[in-house]
mmCIF file of C-alpha atoms in Angstrom:
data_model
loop_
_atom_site.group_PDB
_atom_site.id
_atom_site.type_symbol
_atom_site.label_atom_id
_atom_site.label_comp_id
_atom_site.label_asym_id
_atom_site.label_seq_id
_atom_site.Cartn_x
_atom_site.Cartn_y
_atom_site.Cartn_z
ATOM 1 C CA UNK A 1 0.000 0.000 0.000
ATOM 2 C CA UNK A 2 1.223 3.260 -0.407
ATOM 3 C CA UNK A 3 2.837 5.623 1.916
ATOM 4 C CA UNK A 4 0.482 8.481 1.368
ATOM 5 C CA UNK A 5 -2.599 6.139 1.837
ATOM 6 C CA UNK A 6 -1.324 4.560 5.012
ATOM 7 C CA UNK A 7 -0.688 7.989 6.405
ATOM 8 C CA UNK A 8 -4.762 8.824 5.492
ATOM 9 C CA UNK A 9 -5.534 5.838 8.126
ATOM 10 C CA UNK A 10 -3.253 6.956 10.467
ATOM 11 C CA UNK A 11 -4.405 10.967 10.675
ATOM 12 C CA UNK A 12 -7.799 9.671 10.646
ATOM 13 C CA UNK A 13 -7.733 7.559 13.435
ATOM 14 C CA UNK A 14 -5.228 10.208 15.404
ATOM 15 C CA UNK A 15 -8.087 12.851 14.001
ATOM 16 C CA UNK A 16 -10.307 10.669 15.556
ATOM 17 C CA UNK A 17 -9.171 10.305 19.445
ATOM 18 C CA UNK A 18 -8.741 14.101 19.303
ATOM 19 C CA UNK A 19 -11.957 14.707 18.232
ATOM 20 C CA UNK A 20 -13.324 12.605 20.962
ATOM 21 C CA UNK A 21 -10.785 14.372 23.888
ATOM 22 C CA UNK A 22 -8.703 11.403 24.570
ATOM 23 C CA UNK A 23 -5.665 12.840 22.694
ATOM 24 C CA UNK A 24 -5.131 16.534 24.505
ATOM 25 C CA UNK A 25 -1.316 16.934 24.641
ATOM 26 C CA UNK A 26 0.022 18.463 21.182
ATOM 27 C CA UNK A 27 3.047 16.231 22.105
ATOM 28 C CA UNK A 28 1.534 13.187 21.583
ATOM 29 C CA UNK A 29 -0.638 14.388 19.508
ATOM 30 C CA UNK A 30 2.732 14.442 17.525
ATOM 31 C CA UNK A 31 4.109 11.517 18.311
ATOM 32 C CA UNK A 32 1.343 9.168 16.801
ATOM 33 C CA UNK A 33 1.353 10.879 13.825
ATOM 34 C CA UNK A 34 5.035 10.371 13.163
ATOM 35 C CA UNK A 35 4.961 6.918 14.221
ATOM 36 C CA UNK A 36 3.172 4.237 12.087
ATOM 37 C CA UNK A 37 1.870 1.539 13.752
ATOM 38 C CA UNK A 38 2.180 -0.738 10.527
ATOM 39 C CA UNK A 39 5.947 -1.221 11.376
ATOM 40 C CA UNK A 40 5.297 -3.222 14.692
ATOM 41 C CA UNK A 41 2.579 -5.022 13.145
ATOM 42 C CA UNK A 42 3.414 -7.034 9.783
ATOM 43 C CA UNK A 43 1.122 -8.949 8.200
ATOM 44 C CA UNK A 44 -1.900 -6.909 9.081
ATOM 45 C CA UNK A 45 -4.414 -5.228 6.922
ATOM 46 C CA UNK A 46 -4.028 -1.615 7.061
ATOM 47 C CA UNK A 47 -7.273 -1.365 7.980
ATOM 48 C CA UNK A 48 -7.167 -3.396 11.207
ATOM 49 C CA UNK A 49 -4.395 -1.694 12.204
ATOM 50 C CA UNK A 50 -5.857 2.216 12.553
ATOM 51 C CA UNK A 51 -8.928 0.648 13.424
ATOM 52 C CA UNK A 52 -8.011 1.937 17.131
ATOM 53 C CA UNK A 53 -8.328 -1.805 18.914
ATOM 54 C CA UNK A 54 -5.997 -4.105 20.525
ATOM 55 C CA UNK A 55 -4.086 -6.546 18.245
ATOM 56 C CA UNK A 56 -3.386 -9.797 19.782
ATOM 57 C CA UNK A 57 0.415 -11.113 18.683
ATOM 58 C CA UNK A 58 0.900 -13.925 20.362
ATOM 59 C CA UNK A 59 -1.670 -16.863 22.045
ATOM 60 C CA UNK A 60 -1.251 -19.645 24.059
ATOM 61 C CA UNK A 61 -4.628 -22.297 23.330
ATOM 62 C CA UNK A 62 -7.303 -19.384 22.790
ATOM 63 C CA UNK A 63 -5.696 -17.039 25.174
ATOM 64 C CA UNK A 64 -3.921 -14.059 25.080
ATOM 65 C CA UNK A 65 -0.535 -13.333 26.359
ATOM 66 C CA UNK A 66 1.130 -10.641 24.197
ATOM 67 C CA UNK A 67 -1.060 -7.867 22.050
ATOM 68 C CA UNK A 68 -0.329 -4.449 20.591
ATOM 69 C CA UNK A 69 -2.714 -1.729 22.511
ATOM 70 C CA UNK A 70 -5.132 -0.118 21.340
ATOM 71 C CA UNK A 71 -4.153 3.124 20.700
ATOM 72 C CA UNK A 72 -6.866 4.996 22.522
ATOM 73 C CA UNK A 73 -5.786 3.227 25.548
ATOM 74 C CA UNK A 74 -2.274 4.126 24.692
ATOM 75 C CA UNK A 75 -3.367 7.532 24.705
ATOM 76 C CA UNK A 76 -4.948 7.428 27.458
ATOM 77 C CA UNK A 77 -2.396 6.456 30.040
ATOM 78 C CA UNK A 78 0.019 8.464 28.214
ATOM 79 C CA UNK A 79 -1.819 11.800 28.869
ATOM 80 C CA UNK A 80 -2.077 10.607 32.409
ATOM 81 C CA UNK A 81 1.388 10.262 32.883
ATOM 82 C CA UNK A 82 2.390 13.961 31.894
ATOM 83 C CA UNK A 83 5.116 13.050 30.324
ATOM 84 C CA UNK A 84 7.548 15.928 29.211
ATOM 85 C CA UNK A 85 11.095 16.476 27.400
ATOM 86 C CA UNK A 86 13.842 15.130 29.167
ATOM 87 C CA UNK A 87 12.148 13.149 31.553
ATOM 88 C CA UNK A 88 13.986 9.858 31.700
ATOM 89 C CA UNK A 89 10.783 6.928 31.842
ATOM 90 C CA UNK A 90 10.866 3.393 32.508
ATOM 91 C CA UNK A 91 8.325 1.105 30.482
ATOM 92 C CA UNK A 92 7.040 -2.311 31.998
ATOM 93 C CA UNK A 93 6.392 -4.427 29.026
ATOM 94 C CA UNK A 94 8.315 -3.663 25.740
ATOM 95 C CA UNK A 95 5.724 -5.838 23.557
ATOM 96 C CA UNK A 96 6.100 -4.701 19.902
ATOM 97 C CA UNK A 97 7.917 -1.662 20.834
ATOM 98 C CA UNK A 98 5.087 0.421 19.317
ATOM 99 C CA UNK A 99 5.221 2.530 22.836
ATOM 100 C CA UNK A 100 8.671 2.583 23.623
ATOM 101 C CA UNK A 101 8.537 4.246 20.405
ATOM 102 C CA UNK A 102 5.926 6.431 21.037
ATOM 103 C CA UNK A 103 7.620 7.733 24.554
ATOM 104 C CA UNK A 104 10.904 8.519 23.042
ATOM 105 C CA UNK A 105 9.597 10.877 20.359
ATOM 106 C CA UNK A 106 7.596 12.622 23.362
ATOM 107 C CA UNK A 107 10.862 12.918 25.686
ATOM 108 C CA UNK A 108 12.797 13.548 22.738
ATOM 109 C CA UNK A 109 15.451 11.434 23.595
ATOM 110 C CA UNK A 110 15.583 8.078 22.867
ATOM 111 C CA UNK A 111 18.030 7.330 25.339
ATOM 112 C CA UNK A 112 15.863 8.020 28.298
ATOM 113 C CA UNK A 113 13.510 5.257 27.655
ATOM 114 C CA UNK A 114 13.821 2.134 28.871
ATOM 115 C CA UNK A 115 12.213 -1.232 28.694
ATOM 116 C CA UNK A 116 11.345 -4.471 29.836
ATOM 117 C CA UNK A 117 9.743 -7.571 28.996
ATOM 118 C CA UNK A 118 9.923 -11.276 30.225
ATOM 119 C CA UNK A 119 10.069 -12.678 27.137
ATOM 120 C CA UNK A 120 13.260 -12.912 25.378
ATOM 121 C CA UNK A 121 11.236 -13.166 21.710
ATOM 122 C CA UNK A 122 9.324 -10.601 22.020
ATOM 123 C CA UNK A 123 12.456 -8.589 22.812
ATOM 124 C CA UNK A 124 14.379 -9.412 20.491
ATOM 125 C CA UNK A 125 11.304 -8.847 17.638
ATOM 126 C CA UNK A 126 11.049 -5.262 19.816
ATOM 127 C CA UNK A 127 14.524 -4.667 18.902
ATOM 128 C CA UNK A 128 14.408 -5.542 15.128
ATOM 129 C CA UNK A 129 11.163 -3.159 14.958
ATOM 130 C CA UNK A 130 12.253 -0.318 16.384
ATOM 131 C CA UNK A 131 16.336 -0.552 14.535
ATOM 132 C CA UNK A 132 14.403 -0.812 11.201
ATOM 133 C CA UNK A 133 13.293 2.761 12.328
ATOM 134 C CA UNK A 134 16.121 4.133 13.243
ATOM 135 C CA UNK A 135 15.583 3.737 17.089
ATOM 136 C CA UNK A 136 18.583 2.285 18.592
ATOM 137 C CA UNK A 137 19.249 3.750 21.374
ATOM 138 C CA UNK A 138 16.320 3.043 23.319
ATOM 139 C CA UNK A 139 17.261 0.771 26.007
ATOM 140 C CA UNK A 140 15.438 -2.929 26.058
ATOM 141 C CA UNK A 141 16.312 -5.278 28.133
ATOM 142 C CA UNK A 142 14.662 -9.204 28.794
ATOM 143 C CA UNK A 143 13.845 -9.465 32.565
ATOM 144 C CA UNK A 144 10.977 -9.593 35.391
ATOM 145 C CA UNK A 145 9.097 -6.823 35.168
ATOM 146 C CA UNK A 146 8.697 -7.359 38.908
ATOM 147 C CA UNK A 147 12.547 -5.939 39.142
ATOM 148 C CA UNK A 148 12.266 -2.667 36.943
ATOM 149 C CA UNK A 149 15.672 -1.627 35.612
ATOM 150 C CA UNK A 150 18.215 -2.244 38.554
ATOM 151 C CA UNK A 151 21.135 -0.204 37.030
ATOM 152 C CA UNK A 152 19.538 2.710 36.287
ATOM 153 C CA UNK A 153 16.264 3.817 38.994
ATOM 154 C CA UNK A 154 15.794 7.475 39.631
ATOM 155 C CA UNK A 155 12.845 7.608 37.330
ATOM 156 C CA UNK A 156 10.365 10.639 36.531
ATOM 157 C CA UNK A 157 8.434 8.258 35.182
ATOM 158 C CA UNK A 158 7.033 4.362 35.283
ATOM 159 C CA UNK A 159 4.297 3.476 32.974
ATOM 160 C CA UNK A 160 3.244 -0.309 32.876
ATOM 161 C CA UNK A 161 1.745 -1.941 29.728
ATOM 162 C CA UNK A 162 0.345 -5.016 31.348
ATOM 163 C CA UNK A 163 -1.992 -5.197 34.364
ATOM 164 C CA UNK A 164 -0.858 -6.849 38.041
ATOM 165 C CA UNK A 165 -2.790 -7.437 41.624
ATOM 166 C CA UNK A 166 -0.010 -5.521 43.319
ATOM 167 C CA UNK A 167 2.671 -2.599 42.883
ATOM 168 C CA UNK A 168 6.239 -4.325 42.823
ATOM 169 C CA UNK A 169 8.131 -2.566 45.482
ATOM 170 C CA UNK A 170 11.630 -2.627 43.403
ATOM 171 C CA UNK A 171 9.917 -0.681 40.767
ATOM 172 C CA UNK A 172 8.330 1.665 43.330
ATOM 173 C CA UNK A 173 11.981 1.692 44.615
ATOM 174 C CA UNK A 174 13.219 3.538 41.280
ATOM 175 C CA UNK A 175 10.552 5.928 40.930
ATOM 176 C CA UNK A 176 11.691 9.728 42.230
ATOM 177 C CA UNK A 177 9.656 11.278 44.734
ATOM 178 C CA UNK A 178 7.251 13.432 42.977
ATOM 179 C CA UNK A 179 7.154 10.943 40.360
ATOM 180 C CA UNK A 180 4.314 9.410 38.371
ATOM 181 C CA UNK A 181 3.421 5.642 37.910
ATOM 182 C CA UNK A 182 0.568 4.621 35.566
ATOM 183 C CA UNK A 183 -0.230 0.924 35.933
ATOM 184 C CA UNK A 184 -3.364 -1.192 35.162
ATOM 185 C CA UNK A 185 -4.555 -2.415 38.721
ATOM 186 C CA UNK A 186 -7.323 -5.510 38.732
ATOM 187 C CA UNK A 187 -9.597 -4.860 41.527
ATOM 188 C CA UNK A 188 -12.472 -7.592 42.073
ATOM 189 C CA UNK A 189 -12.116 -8.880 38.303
ATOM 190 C CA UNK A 190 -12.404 -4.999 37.065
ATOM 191 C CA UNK A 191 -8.869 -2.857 35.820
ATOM 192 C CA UNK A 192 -8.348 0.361 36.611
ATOM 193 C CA UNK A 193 -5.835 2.351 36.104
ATOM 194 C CA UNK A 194 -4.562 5.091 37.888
ATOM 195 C CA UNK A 195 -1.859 8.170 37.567
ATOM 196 C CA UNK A 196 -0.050 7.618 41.117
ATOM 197 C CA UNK A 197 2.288 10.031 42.330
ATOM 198 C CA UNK A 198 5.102 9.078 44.836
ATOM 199 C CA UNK A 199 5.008 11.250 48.199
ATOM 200 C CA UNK A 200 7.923 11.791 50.328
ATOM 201 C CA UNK A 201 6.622 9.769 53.053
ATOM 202 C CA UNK A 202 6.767 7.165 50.186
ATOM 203 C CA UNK A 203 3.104 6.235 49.685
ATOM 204 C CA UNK A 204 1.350 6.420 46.135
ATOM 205 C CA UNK A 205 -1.566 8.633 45.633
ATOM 206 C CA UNK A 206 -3.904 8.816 42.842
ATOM 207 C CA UNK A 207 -4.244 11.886 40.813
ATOM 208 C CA UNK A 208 -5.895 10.689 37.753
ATOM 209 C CA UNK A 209 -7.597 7.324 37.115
ATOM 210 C CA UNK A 210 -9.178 5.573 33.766
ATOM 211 C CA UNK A 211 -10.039 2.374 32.712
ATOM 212 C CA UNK A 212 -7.866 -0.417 32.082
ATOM 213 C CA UNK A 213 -7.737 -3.260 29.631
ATOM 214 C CA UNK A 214 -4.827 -5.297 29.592
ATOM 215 C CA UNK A 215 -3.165 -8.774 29.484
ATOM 216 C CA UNK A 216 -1.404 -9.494 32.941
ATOM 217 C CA UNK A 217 2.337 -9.467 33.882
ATOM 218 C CA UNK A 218 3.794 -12.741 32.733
ATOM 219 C CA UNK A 219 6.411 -13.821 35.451
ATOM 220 C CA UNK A 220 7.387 -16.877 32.840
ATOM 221 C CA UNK A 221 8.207 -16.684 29.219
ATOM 222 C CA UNK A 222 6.326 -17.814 26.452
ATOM 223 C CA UNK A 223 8.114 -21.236 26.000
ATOM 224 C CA UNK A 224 7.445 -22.415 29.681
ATOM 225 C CA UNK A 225 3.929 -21.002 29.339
ATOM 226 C CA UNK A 226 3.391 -23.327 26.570
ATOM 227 C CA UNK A 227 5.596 -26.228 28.111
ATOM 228 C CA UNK A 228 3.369 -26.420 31.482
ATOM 229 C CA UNK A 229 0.178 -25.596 30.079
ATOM 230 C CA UNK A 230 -2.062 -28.869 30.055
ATOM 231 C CA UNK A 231 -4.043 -29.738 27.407
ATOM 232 C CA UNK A 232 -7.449 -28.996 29.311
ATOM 233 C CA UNK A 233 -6.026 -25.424 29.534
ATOM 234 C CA UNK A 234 -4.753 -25.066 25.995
ATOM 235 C CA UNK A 235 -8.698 -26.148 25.121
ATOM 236 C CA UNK A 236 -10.627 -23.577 27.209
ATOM 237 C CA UNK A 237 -13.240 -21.305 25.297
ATOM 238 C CA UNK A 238 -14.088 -19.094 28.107
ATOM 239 C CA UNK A 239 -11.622 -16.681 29.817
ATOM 240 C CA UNK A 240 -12.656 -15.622 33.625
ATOM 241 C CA UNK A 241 -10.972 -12.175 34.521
ATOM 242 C CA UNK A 242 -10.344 -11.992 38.305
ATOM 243 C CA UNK A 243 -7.677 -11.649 40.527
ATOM 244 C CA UNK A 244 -8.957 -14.129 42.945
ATOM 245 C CA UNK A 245 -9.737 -17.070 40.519
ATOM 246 C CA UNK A 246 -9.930 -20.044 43.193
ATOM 247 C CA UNK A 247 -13.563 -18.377 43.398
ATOM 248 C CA UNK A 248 -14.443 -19.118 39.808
ATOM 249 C CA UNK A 249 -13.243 -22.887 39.301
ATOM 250 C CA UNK A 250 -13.701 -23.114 35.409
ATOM 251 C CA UNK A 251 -16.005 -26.528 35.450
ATOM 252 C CA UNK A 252 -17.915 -25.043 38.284
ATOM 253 C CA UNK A 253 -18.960 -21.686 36.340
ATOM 254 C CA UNK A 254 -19.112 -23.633 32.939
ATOM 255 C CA UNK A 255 -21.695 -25.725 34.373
ATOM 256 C CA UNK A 256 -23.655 -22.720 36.105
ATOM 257 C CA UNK A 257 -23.470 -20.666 33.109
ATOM 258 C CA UNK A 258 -25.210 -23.418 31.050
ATOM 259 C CA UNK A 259 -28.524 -23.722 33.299
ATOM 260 C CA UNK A 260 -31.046 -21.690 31.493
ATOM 261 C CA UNK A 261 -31.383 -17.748 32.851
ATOM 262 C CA UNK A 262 -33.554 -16.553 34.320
ATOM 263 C CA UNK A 263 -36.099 -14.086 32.925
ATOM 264 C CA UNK A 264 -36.514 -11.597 35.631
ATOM 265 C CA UNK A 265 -34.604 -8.645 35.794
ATOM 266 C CA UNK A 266 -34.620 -4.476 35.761
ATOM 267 C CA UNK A 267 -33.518 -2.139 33.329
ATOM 268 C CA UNK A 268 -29.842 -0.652 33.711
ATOM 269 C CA UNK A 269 -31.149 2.481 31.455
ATOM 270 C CA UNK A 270 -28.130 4.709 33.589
ATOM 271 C CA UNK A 271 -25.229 2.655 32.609
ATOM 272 C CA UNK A 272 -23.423 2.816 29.464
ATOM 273 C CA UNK A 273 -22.242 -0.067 27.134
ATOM 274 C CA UNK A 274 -21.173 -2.083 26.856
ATOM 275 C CA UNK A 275 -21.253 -4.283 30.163
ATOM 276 C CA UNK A 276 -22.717 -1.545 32.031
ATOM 277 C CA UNK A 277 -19.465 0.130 32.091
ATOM 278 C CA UNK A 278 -19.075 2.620 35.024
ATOM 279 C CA UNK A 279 -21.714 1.075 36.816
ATOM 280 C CA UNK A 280 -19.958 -2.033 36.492
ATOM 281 C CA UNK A 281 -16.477 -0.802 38.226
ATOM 282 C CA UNK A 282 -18.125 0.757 40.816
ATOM 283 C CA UNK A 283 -19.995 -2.736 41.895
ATOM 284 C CA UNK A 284 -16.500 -4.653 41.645
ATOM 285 C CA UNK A 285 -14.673 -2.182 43.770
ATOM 286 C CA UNK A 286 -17.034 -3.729 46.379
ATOM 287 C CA UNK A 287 -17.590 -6.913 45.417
ATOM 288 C CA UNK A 288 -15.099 -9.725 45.590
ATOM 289 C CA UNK A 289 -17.094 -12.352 43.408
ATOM 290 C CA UNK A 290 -17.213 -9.672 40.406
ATOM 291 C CA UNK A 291 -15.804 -10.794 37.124
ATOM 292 C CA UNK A 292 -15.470 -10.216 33.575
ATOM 293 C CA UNK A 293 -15.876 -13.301 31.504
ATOM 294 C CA UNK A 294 -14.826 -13.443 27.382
ATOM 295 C CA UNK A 295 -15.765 -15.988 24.925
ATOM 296 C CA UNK A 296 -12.847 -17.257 22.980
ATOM 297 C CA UNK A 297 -14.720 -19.979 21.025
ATOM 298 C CA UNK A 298 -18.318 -20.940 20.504
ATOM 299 C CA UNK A 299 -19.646 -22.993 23.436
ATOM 300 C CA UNK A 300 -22.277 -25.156 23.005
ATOM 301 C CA UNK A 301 -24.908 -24.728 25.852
ATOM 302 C CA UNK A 302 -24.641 -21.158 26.793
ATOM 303 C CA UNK A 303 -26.905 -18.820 26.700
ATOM 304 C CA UNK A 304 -24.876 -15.392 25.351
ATOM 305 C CA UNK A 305 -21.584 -15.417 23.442
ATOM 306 C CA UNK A 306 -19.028 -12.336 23.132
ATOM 307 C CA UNK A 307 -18.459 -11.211 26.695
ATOM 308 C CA UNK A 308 -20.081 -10.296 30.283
ATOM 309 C CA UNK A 309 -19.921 -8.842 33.327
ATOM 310 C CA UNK A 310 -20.977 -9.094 36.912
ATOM 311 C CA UNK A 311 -20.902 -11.722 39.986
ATOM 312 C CA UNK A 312 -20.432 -15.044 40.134
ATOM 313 C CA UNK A 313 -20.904 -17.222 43.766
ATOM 314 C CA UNK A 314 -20.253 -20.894 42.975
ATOM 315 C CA UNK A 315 -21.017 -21.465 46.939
ATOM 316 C CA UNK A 316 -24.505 -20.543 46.220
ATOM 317 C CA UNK A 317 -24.763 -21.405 42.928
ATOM 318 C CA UNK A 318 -25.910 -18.860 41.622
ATOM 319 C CA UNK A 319 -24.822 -15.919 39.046
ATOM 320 C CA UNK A 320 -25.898 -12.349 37.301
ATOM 321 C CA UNK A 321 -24.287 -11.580 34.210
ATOM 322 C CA UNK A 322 -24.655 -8.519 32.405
ATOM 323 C CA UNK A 323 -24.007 -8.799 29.127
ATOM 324 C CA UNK A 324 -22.338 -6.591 26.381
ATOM 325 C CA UNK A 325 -25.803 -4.440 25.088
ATOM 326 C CA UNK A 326 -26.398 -4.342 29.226
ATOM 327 C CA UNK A 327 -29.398 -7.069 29.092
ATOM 328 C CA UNK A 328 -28.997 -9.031 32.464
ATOM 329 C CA UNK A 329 -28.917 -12.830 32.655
ATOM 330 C CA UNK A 330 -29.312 -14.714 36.525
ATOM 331 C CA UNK A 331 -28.778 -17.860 36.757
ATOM 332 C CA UNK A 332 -29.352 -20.123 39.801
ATOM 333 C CA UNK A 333 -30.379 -18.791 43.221
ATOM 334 C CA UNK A 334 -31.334 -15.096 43.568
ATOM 335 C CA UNK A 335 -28.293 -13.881 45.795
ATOM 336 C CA UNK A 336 -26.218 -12.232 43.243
ATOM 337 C CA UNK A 337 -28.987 -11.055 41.476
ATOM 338 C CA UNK A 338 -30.677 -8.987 44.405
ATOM 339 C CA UNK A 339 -26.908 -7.663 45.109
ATOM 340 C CA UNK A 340 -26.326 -6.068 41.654
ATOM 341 C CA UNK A 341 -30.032 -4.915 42.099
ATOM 342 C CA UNK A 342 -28.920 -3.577 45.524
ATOM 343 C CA UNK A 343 -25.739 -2.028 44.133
ATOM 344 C CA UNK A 344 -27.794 -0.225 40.961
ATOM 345 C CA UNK A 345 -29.815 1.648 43.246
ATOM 346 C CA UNK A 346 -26.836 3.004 45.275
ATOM 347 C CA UNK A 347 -24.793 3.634 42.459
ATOM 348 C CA UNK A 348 -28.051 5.977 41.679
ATOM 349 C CA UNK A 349 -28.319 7.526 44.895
ATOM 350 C CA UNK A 350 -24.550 8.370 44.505
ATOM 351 C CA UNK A 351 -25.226 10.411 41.175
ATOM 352 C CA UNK A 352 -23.742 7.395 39.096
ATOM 353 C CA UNK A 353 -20.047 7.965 39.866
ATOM 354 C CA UNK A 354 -17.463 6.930 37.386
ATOM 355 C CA UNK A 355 -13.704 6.257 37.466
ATOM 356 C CA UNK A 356 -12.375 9.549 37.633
ATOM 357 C CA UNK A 357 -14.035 10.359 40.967
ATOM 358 C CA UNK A 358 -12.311 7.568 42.449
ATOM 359 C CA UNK A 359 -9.094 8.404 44.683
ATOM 360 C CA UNK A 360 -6.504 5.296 45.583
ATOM 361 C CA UNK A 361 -4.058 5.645 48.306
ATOM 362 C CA UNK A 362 -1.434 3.107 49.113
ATOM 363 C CA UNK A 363 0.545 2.062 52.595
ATOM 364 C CA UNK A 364 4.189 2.962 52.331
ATOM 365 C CA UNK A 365 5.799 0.126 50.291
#
């Protein structure tokens, strides 16, 4: 395709996330522009790639470990971060090296970036992408994300392309005081993810927060993912999102799910889609059994395909789903049904409060 034509899809989709607000800073702004996603992702239609979604690049059976972001995400968490020239920034998860990318032309100095990934493949494709550019001093490096960049600390900023249940304390370790760290969080089967700034006491406070959407921190590599990965797992359809999965035993909620729903249920006309959205995160933040649930493969018995959200209690066998255009499936006993009844109404009487109100405050780590 040519050049001229591949730079139409790209200013339309940048056009595009300005238009809607999500792109504010002229620097980045910039940066997407300059950069063409194409390069980091061979082999797919042009098309695909603007089409501002994530691109999985690597699987394991039907799930995802390695993707390239969509870009409106990206965005997102990169306006969040406030990142300026000069700043030196740390990057958990190199993946295609689209980002890395993308924060060196907004720092303006390729040598204050660096990255890491687990995955010693993935690096080294990271590497060949972003030397066929012309990037090659942007420091990559294959390690445990867990870790950070030993050597080098004193950070103005840590941004983290993959989601974790905690904040790893060496990473917190090499952030400056004053400093920034944007990281997907899972909280109750729900990401969110927030702009935290380092205090001097050493605690993390939230300035800014938006919604998450990404794979978790791998602590092993692609190979041994593969090697120990049984052939049950390698043939599961339905992926269960939670950070507390000994609550959702796959056979257990495979077996719920395909009892026929109930037909009662009330309208969630105040949420938006899909999956209720806001309304959603705000139930999960107080509700351990919440989860997000995504269809890989057809599965014959259920009664909804794509995705859904809500709560799950295999104790009392019984489940409330809402699905992607926000009708609500329950399934078994009443009990989670009446709580995400419970929770609408409160979520109401709080004037529907989304992400952005919320405030997160850690202990000293």
């Amino acid at each position: 395709m040519k050049r001229d034509v591949t730079e139409e899809y790209r200013n339309r989709m940048v056009d595009n996330l300005v238009k809607k607000g999500i792109i504010c800073n002229k620097k980045i702004e910039g940066a997407f522009r300059k950069v063409g996603r194409e390069f980091f992702l061979p082999g797919i239609d042009i098309k695909e790639v603007y089409c501002d979604g994530s691109i999985i690049t690597k699987m394991v059976g039907v799930e995802p470990i390695s993707s390239s972001t969509a870009p409106s995400l990206m965005a997102a968490m990169l306006e969040i971060l406030e990142l300026t020239p000069g700043m030196k920034v740390l990057e958990i998860g190199t993946g295609t090296g689209y980002n890395a990318v993308i924060l060196s032309e907004i720092v303006e100095n390729s040598e204050n970036v660096y990255s890491v990934d687990i995955d010693k493949v993935t690096v080294n494709e990271a590497i060949t992408n972003l030397a066929k550019l012309g990037y090659k001093n942007i420091n990559i490096k294959c390690g445990d994300g867990k870790n950070g960049y030993p050597k080098e600390g004193n950070f103005d900023r840590i941004i983290f392309t993959a989601s974790s249940r905690e904040i790893p304390k060496r990473v917190i370790s090499q952030l400056k005081i004053g400093g920034v760290l944007v990281m997907p969080i899972w909280i109750n089967g729900t990401q969110l993810t927030p702009a935290l700034i380092k205090q001097k006491d050493g605690t993390l406070l939230s300035k800014r927060v938006v919604i998450g959407g990404f794979m978790d921190m791998r602590r092993k590599t692609m190979i041994e993912i593969m090697e120990k990965a049984s052939k049950h797992d390698l043939e599961k359809s339905l992926i269960i999102c939670s950070e507390n999965p000994k609550l959702f035993e796959y056979s257990k909620v495979l077996k719920l799910l395909k009892t026929k729903p109930k037909s009662e249920t009330f309208e969630l006309s105040e949420a938006s889609l899909p999956r209720a959205g806001n309304f959603y995160r705000y139930m999960a933040i107080n509700q351990k059994r919440s989860v997000e649930i995504f269809i890989e493969k057809p599965i014959d018995g259920l009664y909804f395909c794509g995705s859904a959200a809500g709560l799950i209690d295999i104790d009392k066998k019984s489940a409330c789903l809402i699905l992607e255009d926000n009708r609500i499936q329950s399934y078994g006993t009443n009990e989670t049904f009446n709580t995400v009844k419970k929770a609408y109404k409160k979520w109401i009487e709080l004037c529907k409060p989304e992400v952005e109100r919320i405030i997160i405050k850690t202990n000293k780590l």
